[in-house]
Amino acid sequence: MTEMNLKHIAIIMDGNGRWAQSRSHERIWGHIRGSRIVSKIVEEADELGAKALTLYAFSTENWSRPVGEVTVLFKLLKKFLLKERSRILKNNIQFTVMGDTSKLPDKTKSLIASLEEDSKNNTGLMLTFAFGYGGRDEIVQATNKFIKENPGKELTEELLQSYLLMPQLGDVDLLIRTGGDQRISNFLLWQSAYAELYFTETKWPDFTRGEFRKIVEFVSKRERRFGNICSSDLESSKLMAVENKETITNL
Ligand code: FPP
């Protein structure tokens, strides 16, 4: 198997509410069904050879949703932690929650802390739930922390990166959004600067391991230039440089 070039995959799991409403159910039913997909996608990411999978489970903006819906999302997180704990540990996965978890119930907070602690030395997939997370908030927090710790020093890209919530995750290689909308919605803003973007119409509860695999295979074949030009053009431009010297001088 060739080495996977998409090391960090991030997913905006969108479309739960519309999935339920289109079936004449309440929105929360969509979240419940959507939560069942999460572990399958984690398994697939691991099998595909990704190093990190970051899932947007609850944004800073989601606080404005009805209390009942927020409570369901909290409960689904707790259920996931209880149900998946042993599998996460058995599969050498390193689990972390990134964001503001202060408003979660104490029991859920302690389940998170215990799984983070028990999986911290695992060397396999880094699984991160972004919960109570916002990309702008993360950048502001990182900047403020830097200023406080380094008065008078100039901030660089490398330094800001090192002050993010989880610098070890690195840049996002592939950002997938389900549910048909084509937005980033304040997710991993700094880390996605050069991410490949993929938007699927499939709503999260209908998303499958098969579709995930196809997206990864499709995007792996894209050429990523990171602001440069493609390698074959680079070679021919080197050859032409000598001939063009005169033209450039005369510009
Ligand atoms: C967006 O759908 C989804 C969320 C706000 C939450 C994502 C949560 C899950 C997939 C389930 C939680 C699972 C765990 C394990 C924490 P939406 O409600 O915005 O859908 P819509 O765009 O159709 O309204």
mmCIF file of C-alpha atoms and ligand atoms in Angstrom:
data_model
loop_
_atom_site.group_PDB
_atom_site.id
_atom_site.type_symbol
_atom_site.label_atom_id
_atom_site.label_comp_id
_atom_site.label_asym_id
_atom_site.label_seq_id
_atom_site.Cartn_x
_atom_site.Cartn_y
_atom_site.Cartn_z
ATOM 1 C CA MET A 1 0.000 0.000 0.000
ATOM 2 C CA THR A 2 1.369 3.440 -0.930
ATOM 3 C CA GLU A 3 1.687 5.900 1.920
ATOM 4 C CA MET A 4 -1.378 8.032 2.506
ATOM 5 C CA ASN A 5 -0.644 11.671 1.530
ATOM 6 C CA LEU A 6 -3.647 13.140 3.385
ATOM 7 C CA LYS A 7 -2.314 13.000 6.920
ATOM 8 C CA HIS A 8 -4.825 15.270 8.628
ATOM 9 C CA ILE A 9 -8.484 14.962 7.686
ATOM 10 C CA ALA A 10 -11.112 17.267 9.170
ATOM 11 C CA ILE A 11 -14.876 16.834 8.822
ATOM 12 C CA ILE A 12 -17.801 19.213 9.289
ATOM 13 C CA MET A 13 -20.592 16.730 10.060
ATOM 14 C CA ASP A 14 -23.494 18.769 8.722
ATOM 15 C CA GLY A 15 -27.061 18.015 7.676
ATOM 16 C CA ASN A 16 -28.394 16.147 10.725
ATOM 17 C CA GLY A 17 -31.306 18.517 11.302
ATOM 18 C CA ARG A 18 -32.424 18.575 7.656
ATOM 19 C CA TRP A 19 -32.043 14.793 7.423
ATOM 20 C CA ALA A 20 -34.516 14.378 10.294
ATOM 21 C CA GLN A 21 -36.900 17.123 9.155
ATOM 22 C CA SER A 22 -37.135 15.652 5.659
ATOM 23 C CA ARG A 23 -38.383 12.495 7.355
ATOM 24 C CA SER A 24 -40.903 14.478 9.459
ATOM 25 C CA HIS A 25 -38.891 13.955 12.638
ATOM 26 C CA GLU A 26 -37.465 16.416 15.116
ATOM 27 C CA ARG A 27 -33.949 17.695 14.446
ATOM 28 C CA ILE A 28 -32.514 15.849 17.443
ATOM 29 C CA TRP A 29 -33.346 12.538 15.763
ATOM 30 C CA GLY A 30 -30.843 13.508 13.076
ATOM 31 C CA HIS A 31 -28.128 14.050 15.694
ATOM 32 C CA ILE A 32 -28.897 10.681 17.268
ATOM 33 C CA ARG A 33 -28.639 8.917 13.903
ATOM 34 C CA GLY A 34 -25.586 11.011 13.004
ATOM 35 C CA SER A 35 -23.770 9.996 16.168
ATOM 36 C CA ARG A 36 -23.917 6.355 15.035
ATOM 37 C CA ILE A 37 -21.831 7.143 11.966
ATOM 38 C CA VAL A 38 -18.949 8.692 13.894
ATOM 39 C CA SER A 39 -17.216 5.476 15.007
ATOM 40 C CA LYS A 40 -17.451 3.984 11.488
ATOM 41 C CA ILE A 41 -15.695 7.006 10.000
ATOM 42 C CA VAL A 42 -13.055 6.892 12.743
ATOM 43 C CA GLU A 43 -12.372 3.240 11.870
ATOM 44 C CA GLU A 44 -12.169 4.016 8.160
ATOM 45 C CA ALA A 45 -9.778 6.955 8.696
ATOM 46 C CA ASP A 46 -7.562 4.648 10.729
ATOM 47 C CA GLU A 47 -7.636 1.936 8.057
ATOM 48 C CA LEU A 48 -6.882 4.455 5.315
ATOM 49 C CA GLY A 49 -3.720 5.435 7.182
ATOM 50 C CA ALA A 50 -4.620 8.989 8.232
ATOM 51 C CA LYS A 51 -2.568 10.332 11.133
ATOM 52 C CA ALA A 52 -5.213 12.736 12.452
ATOM 53 C CA LEU A 53 -8.990 13.012 12.211
ATOM 54 C CA THR A 54 -10.652 16.146 13.585
ATOM 55 C CA LEU A 55 -14.449 16.188 13.830
ATOM 56 C CA TYR A 56 -16.549 19.329 14.328
ATOM 57 C CA ALA A 57 -19.010 18.167 16.965
ATOM 58 C CA PHE A 58 -20.107 21.495 18.491
ATOM 59 C CA SER A 59 -19.162 25.032 17.481
ATOM 60 C CA THR A 60 -19.055 28.214 19.572
ATOM 61 C CA GLU A 61 -22.051 29.346 17.467
ATOM 62 C CA ASN A 62 -24.028 26.185 18.352
ATOM 63 C CA TRP A 63 -24.617 27.620 21.859
ATOM 64 C CA SER A 64 -27.435 29.676 20.363
ATOM 65 C CA ARG A 65 -29.442 26.524 19.507
ATOM 66 C CA PRO A 66 -32.464 25.528 21.635
ATOM 67 C CA VAL A 67 -31.469 24.147 25.047
ATOM 68 C CA GLY A 68 -33.070 20.771 24.248
ATOM 69 C CA GLU A 69 -30.892 20.322 21.164
ATOM 70 C CA VAL A 70 -27.729 21.362 23.024
ATOM 71 C CA THR A 71 -28.563 18.892 25.809
ATOM 72 C CA VAL A 72 -28.967 16.071 23.284
ATOM 73 C CA LEU A 73 -25.565 16.863 21.770
ATOM 74 C CA PHE A 74 -24.012 16.774 25.262
ATOM 75 C CA LYS A 75 -25.662 13.407 25.928
ATOM 76 C CA LEU A 76 -24.458 11.978 22.623
ATOM 77 C CA LEU A 77 -20.911 12.980 23.462
ATOM 78 C CA LYS A 78 -21.202 11.214 26.831
ATOM 79 C CA LYS A 79 -22.664 8.118 25.186
ATOM 80 C CA PHE A 80 -19.849 8.056 22.654
ATOM 81 C CA LEU A 81 -17.246 8.254 25.421
ATOM 82 C CA LEU A 82 -18.832 5.394 27.358
ATOM 83 C CA LYS A 83 -19.413 3.175 24.325
ATOM 84 C CA GLU A 84 -16.195 3.763 22.400
ATOM 85 C CA ARG A 85 -13.666 4.040 25.219
ATOM 86 C CA SER A 86 -12.445 0.432 25.077
ATOM 87 C CA ARG A 87 -12.301 0.395 21.277
ATOM 88 C CA ILE A 88 -10.298 3.643 21.215
ATOM 89 C CA LEU A 89 -7.769 2.231 23.665
ATOM 90 C CA LYS A 90 -7.598 -1.160 21.923
ATOM 91 C CA ASN A 91 -6.978 0.497 18.546
ATOM 92 C CA ASN A 92 -4.082 2.636 19.830
ATOM 93 C CA ILE A 93 -6.042 5.860 19.150
ATOM 94 C CA GLN A 94 -5.079 9.079 20.925
ATOM 95 C CA PHE A 95 -8.282 10.900 21.896
ATOM 96 C CA THR A 96 -8.631 14.615 22.680
ATOM 97 C CA VAL A 97 -11.406 17.170 22.936
ATOM 98 C CA MET A 98 -10.420 20.644 21.699
ATOM 99 C CA GLY A 99 -12.451 23.694 22.697
ATOM 100 C CA ASP A 100 -14.359 25.089 25.642
ATOM 101 C CA THR A 101 -15.845 22.154 27.542
ATOM 102 C CA SER A 102 -16.493 24.132 30.728
ATOM 103 C CA LYS A 103 -20.290 24.001 30.368
ATOM 104 C CA LEU A 104 -20.409 20.220 29.973
ATOM 105 C CA PRO A 105 -21.772 18.189 32.910
ATOM 106 C CA ASP A 106 -19.061 17.145 35.422
ATOM 107 C CA LYS A 107 -19.496 13.457 34.632
ATOM 108 C CA THR A 108 -18.825 14.081 30.916
ATOM 109 C CA LYS A 109 -15.831 16.271 31.739
ATOM 110 C CA SER A 110 -14.331 13.494 33.852
ATOM 111 C CA LEU A 111 -14.981 10.880 31.136
ATOM 112 C CA ILE A 112 -13.134 13.120 28.671
ATOM 113 C CA ALA A 113 -10.239 13.704 31.074
ATOM 114 C CA SER A 114 -9.893 10.010 31.808
ATOM 115 C CA LEU A 115 -9.908 8.957 28.139
ATOM 116 C CA GLU A 116 -7.468 11.732 27.236
ATOM 117 C CA GLU A 117 -5.147 10.595 30.018
ATOM 118 C CA ASP A 118 -5.402 6.875 29.267
ATOM 119 C CA SER A 119 -4.886 7.333 25.528
ATOM 120 C CA LYS A 120 -2.212 10.042 25.632
ATOM 121 C CA ASN A 121 0.688 7.669 24.932
ATOM 122 C CA ASN A 122 -1.083 5.898 22.083
ATOM 123 C CA THR A 123 0.769 6.204 18.815
ATOM 124 C CA GLY A 124 -2.024 5.567 16.283
ATOM 125 C CA LEU A 125 -4.669 7.904 14.876
ATOM 126 C CA MET A 126 -5.052 11.251 16.677
ATOM 127 C CA LEU A 127 -8.816 11.584 17.065
ATOM 128 C CA THR A 128 -9.947 15.052 18.084
ATOM 129 C CA PHE A 129 -13.464 16.262 18.736
ATOM 130 C CA ALA A 130 -13.818 20.002 18.277
ATOM 131 C CA PHE A 131 -16.430 20.791 20.912
ATOM 132 C CA GLY A 132 -17.286 24.331 22.004
ATOM 133 C CA TYR A 133 -14.745 25.229 19.333
ATOM 134 C CA GLY A 134 -14.375 28.245 17.034
ATOM 135 C CA GLY A 135 -11.457 28.948 14.704
ATOM 136 C CA ARG A 136 -11.407 32.721 15.282
ATOM 137 C CA ASP A 137 -11.586 32.192 19.018
ATOM 138 C CA GLU A 138 -8.607 29.811 18.818
ATOM 139 C CA ILE A 139 -6.494 32.365 16.900
ATOM 140 C CA VAL A 140 -7.400 35.197 19.311
ATOM 141 C CA GLN A 141 -6.605 33.007 22.336
ATOM 142 C CA ALA A 142 -3.274 31.935 20.823
ATOM 143 C CA THR A 143 -2.335 35.542 20.039
ATOM 144 C CA ASN A 144 -3.250 36.813 23.504
ATOM 145 C CA LYS A 145 -1.323 34.002 25.192
ATOM 146 C CA PHE A 146 1.707 34.751 23.044
ATOM 147 C CA ILE A 147 1.599 38.504 23.869
ATOM 148 C CA LYS A 148 1.262 37.779 27.580
ATOM 149 C CA GLU A 149 4.182 35.359 27.617
ATOM 150 C CA ASN A 150 6.409 37.327 25.221
ATOM 151 C CA PRO A 151 5.910 41.072 25.815
ATOM 152 C CA GLY A 152 7.438 43.156 23.037
ATOM 153 C CA LYS A 153 8.340 40.168 20.840
ATOM 154 C CA GLU A 154 7.153 39.989 17.237
ATOM 155 C CA LEU A 155 4.708 37.218 16.372
ATOM 156 C CA THR A 156 5.580 34.939 13.445
ATOM 157 C CA GLU A 157 3.538 32.259 11.677
ATOM 158 C CA GLU A 158 5.596 29.500 13.328
ATOM 159 C CA LEU A 159 5.111 31.035 16.784
ATOM 160 C CA LEU A 160 1.367 31.477 16.330
ATOM 161 C CA GLN A 161 1.105 27.865 15.134
ATOM 162 C CA SER A 162 2.861 26.716 18.307
ATOM 163 C CA TYR A 163 0.311 28.592 20.460
ATOM 164 C CA LEU A 164 -2.759 26.939 18.877
ATOM 165 C CA LEU A 165 -4.872 24.581 20.996
ATOM 166 C CA MET A 166 -3.321 21.454 19.442
ATOM 167 C CA PRO A 167 -0.194 22.385 17.451
ATOM 168 C CA GLN A 168 0.682 18.711 17.030
ATOM 169 C CA LEU A 169 -2.247 18.261 14.619
ATOM 170 C CA GLY A 170 -0.519 20.391 12.004
ATOM 171 C CA ASP A 171 -2.156 21.654 8.832
ATOM 172 C CA VAL A 172 -5.366 20.119 7.520
ATOM 173 C CA ASP A 173 -4.792 18.224 4.253
ATOM 174 C CA LEU A 174 -8.426 17.462 3.481
ATOM 175 C CA LEU A 175 -11.518 19.234 4.790
ATOM 176 C CA ILE A 176 -14.815 17.484 4.049
ATOM 177 C CA ARG A 177 -18.233 19.018 4.663
ATOM 178 C CA THR A 178 -21.369 16.919 4.379
ATOM 179 C CA GLY A 179 -24.894 18.318 3.954
ATOM 180 C CA GLY A 180 -24.526 20.314 0.717
ATOM 181 C CA ASP A 181 -23.411 23.721 2.029
ATOM 182 C CA GLN A 182 -20.081 25.071 0.856
ATOM 183 C CA ARG A 183 -18.735 26.935 3.864
ATOM 184 C CA ILE A 184 -15.959 26.511 6.426
ATOM 185 C CA SER A 185 -18.103 27.820 9.322
ATOM 186 C CA ASN A 186 -15.268 28.927 11.596
ATOM 187 C CA PHE A 187 -13.629 25.465 11.651
ATOM 188 C CA LEU A 188 -9.812 25.156 11.830
ATOM 189 C CA LEU A 189 -9.313 28.485 10.037
ATOM 190 C CA TRP A 190 -5.552 28.694 10.533
ATOM 191 C CA GLN A 191 -4.889 25.008 9.902
ATOM 192 C CA SER A 192 -6.955 24.885 6.680
ATOM 193 C CA ALA A 193 -5.015 27.580 4.795
ATOM 194 C CA TYR A 194 -3.923 25.040 2.148
ATOM 195 C CA ALA A 195 -6.468 22.284 2.756
ATOM 196 C CA GLU A 196 -8.098 20.502 -0.133
ATOM 197 C CA LEU A 197 -11.837 21.121 0.208
ATOM 198 C CA TYR A 198 -14.527 18.574 -0.597
ATOM 199 C CA PHE A 199 -18.250 19.268 -0.282
ATOM 200 C CA THR A 200 -20.755 16.444 -0.575
ATOM 201 C CA GLU A 201 -24.542 16.699 -0.820
ATOM 202 C CA THR A 202 -24.860 13.640 1.431
ATOM 203 C CA LYS A 203 -26.266 14.561 4.834
ATOM 204 C CA TRP A 204 -24.176 13.311 7.739
ATOM 205 C CA PRO A 205 -26.526 10.488 8.890
ATOM 206 C CA ASP A 206 -26.315 9.012 5.353
ATOM 207 C CA PHE A 207 -22.537 9.363 5.077
ATOM 208 C CA THR A 208 -20.788 5.999 4.749
ATOM 209 C CA ARG A 209 -17.329 4.489 5.013
ATOM 210 C CA GLY A 210 -17.550 3.817 1.272
ATOM 211 C CA GLU A 211 -18.187 7.467 0.344
ATOM 212 C CA PHE A 212 -15.467 8.600 2.738
ATOM 213 C CA ARG A 213 -12.971 6.202 1.138
ATOM 214 C CA LYS A 214 -13.934 7.368 -2.375
ATOM 215 C CA ILE A 215 -13.441 11.034 -1.400
ATOM 216 C CA VAL A 216 -10.019 10.264 0.071
ATOM 217 C CA GLU A 217 -8.982 8.288 -3.017
ATOM 218 C CA PHE A 218 -10.270 11.054 -5.322
ATOM 219 C CA VAL A 219 -8.578 13.898 -3.462
ATOM 220 C CA SER A 220 -5.283 11.979 -3.042
ATOM 221 C CA LYS A 221 -4.883 12.215 -6.812
ATOM 222 C CA ARG A 222 -5.195 16.023 -6.897
ATOM 223 C CA GLU A 223 -1.933 17.857 -7.354
ATOM 224 C CA ARG A 224 -1.263 20.130 -4.398
ATOM 225 C CA ARG A 225 0.934 23.071 -5.365
ATOM 226 C CA PHE A 226 0.930 25.153 -2.150
ATOM 227 C CA GLY A 227 1.224 28.376 -4.170
ATOM 228 C CA ASN A 228 3.961 26.976 -6.408
ATOM 229 C CA ILE A 229 3.531 25.795 -10.008
ATOM 230 C CA CYS A 230 3.290 22.116 -10.986
ATOM 231 C CA SER A 231 6.572 20.170 -11.074
ATOM 232 C CA SER A 232 6.660 19.622 -14.873
ATOM 233 C CA ASP A 233 6.095 23.364 -15.496
ATOM 234 C CA LEU A 234 8.861 24.101 -12.985
ATOM 235 C CA GLU A 235 11.348 21.971 -14.970
ATOM 236 C CA SER A 236 10.481 23.548 -18.340
ATOM 237 C CA SER A 237 10.550 27.048 -16.849
ATOM 238 C CA LYS A 238 14.126 26.387 -15.659
ATOM 239 C CA LEU A 239 15.125 25.504 -19.237
ATOM 240 C CA MET A 240 13.384 28.562 -20.626
ATOM 241 C CA ALA A 241 14.878 30.891 -18.025
ATOM 242 C CA VAL A 242 18.126 31.273 -19.973
ATOM 243 C CA GLU A 243 16.296 32.149 -23.215
ATOM 244 C CA ASN A 244 13.946 34.541 -21.411
ATOM 245 C CA LYS A 245 16.681 36.481 -19.657
ATOM 246 C CA GLU A 246 16.830 39.058 -22.419
ATOM 247 C CA THR A 247 13.018 39.489 -22.531
ATOM 248 C CA ILE A 248 12.900 40.050 -18.757
ATOM 249 C CA THR A 249 15.733 42.584 -18.890
ATOM 250 C CA ASN A 250 13.892 44.539 -21.591
ATOM 251 C CA LEU A 251 10.602 44.702 -19.669
HETATM 252 C C1 FPP B 1 -24.678 19.870 12.190
HETATM 253 O O1 FPP B 1 -25.963 19.462 11.765
HETATM 254 C C2 FPP B 1 -24.211 19.001 13.221
HETATM 255 C C3 FPP B 1 -23.962 19.390 14.486
HETATM 256 C C4 FPP B 1 -24.190 20.766 14.988
HETATM 257 C C5 FPP B 1 -23.474 18.453 15.459
HETATM 258 C C6 FPP B 1 -22.730 17.270 14.942
HETATM 259 C C7 FPP B 1 -22.973 16.198 15.863
HETATM 260 C C8 FPP B 1 -23.090 14.880 15.572
HETATM 261 C C9 FPP B 1 -22.761 14.294 14.277
HETATM 262 C C10 FPP B 1 -23.564 13.959 16.593
HETATM 263 C C11 FPP B 1 -22.806 14.096 17.883
HETATM 264 C C12 FPP B 1 -21.922 12.989 18.047
HETATM 265 C C13 FPP B 1 -20.951 12.936 18.933
HETATM 266 C C14 FPP B 1 -20.264 11.679 19.076
HETATM 267 C C15 FPP B 1 -20.534 14.095 19.721
HETATM 268 P P1 FPP B 1 -27.115 20.553 11.734
HETATM 269 O O2 FPP B 1 -27.965 20.352 12.917
HETATM 270 O O3 FPP B 1 -26.534 21.910 11.598
HETATM 271 O O4 FPP B 1 -27.875 20.118 10.446
HETATM 272 P P2 FPP B 1 -28.676 21.075 9.476
HETATM 273 O O5 FPP B 1 -27.660 21.884 8.719
HETATM 274 O O6 FPP B 1 -29.399 20.124 8.606
HETATM 275 O O7 FPP B 1 -29.580 21.925 10.319
#
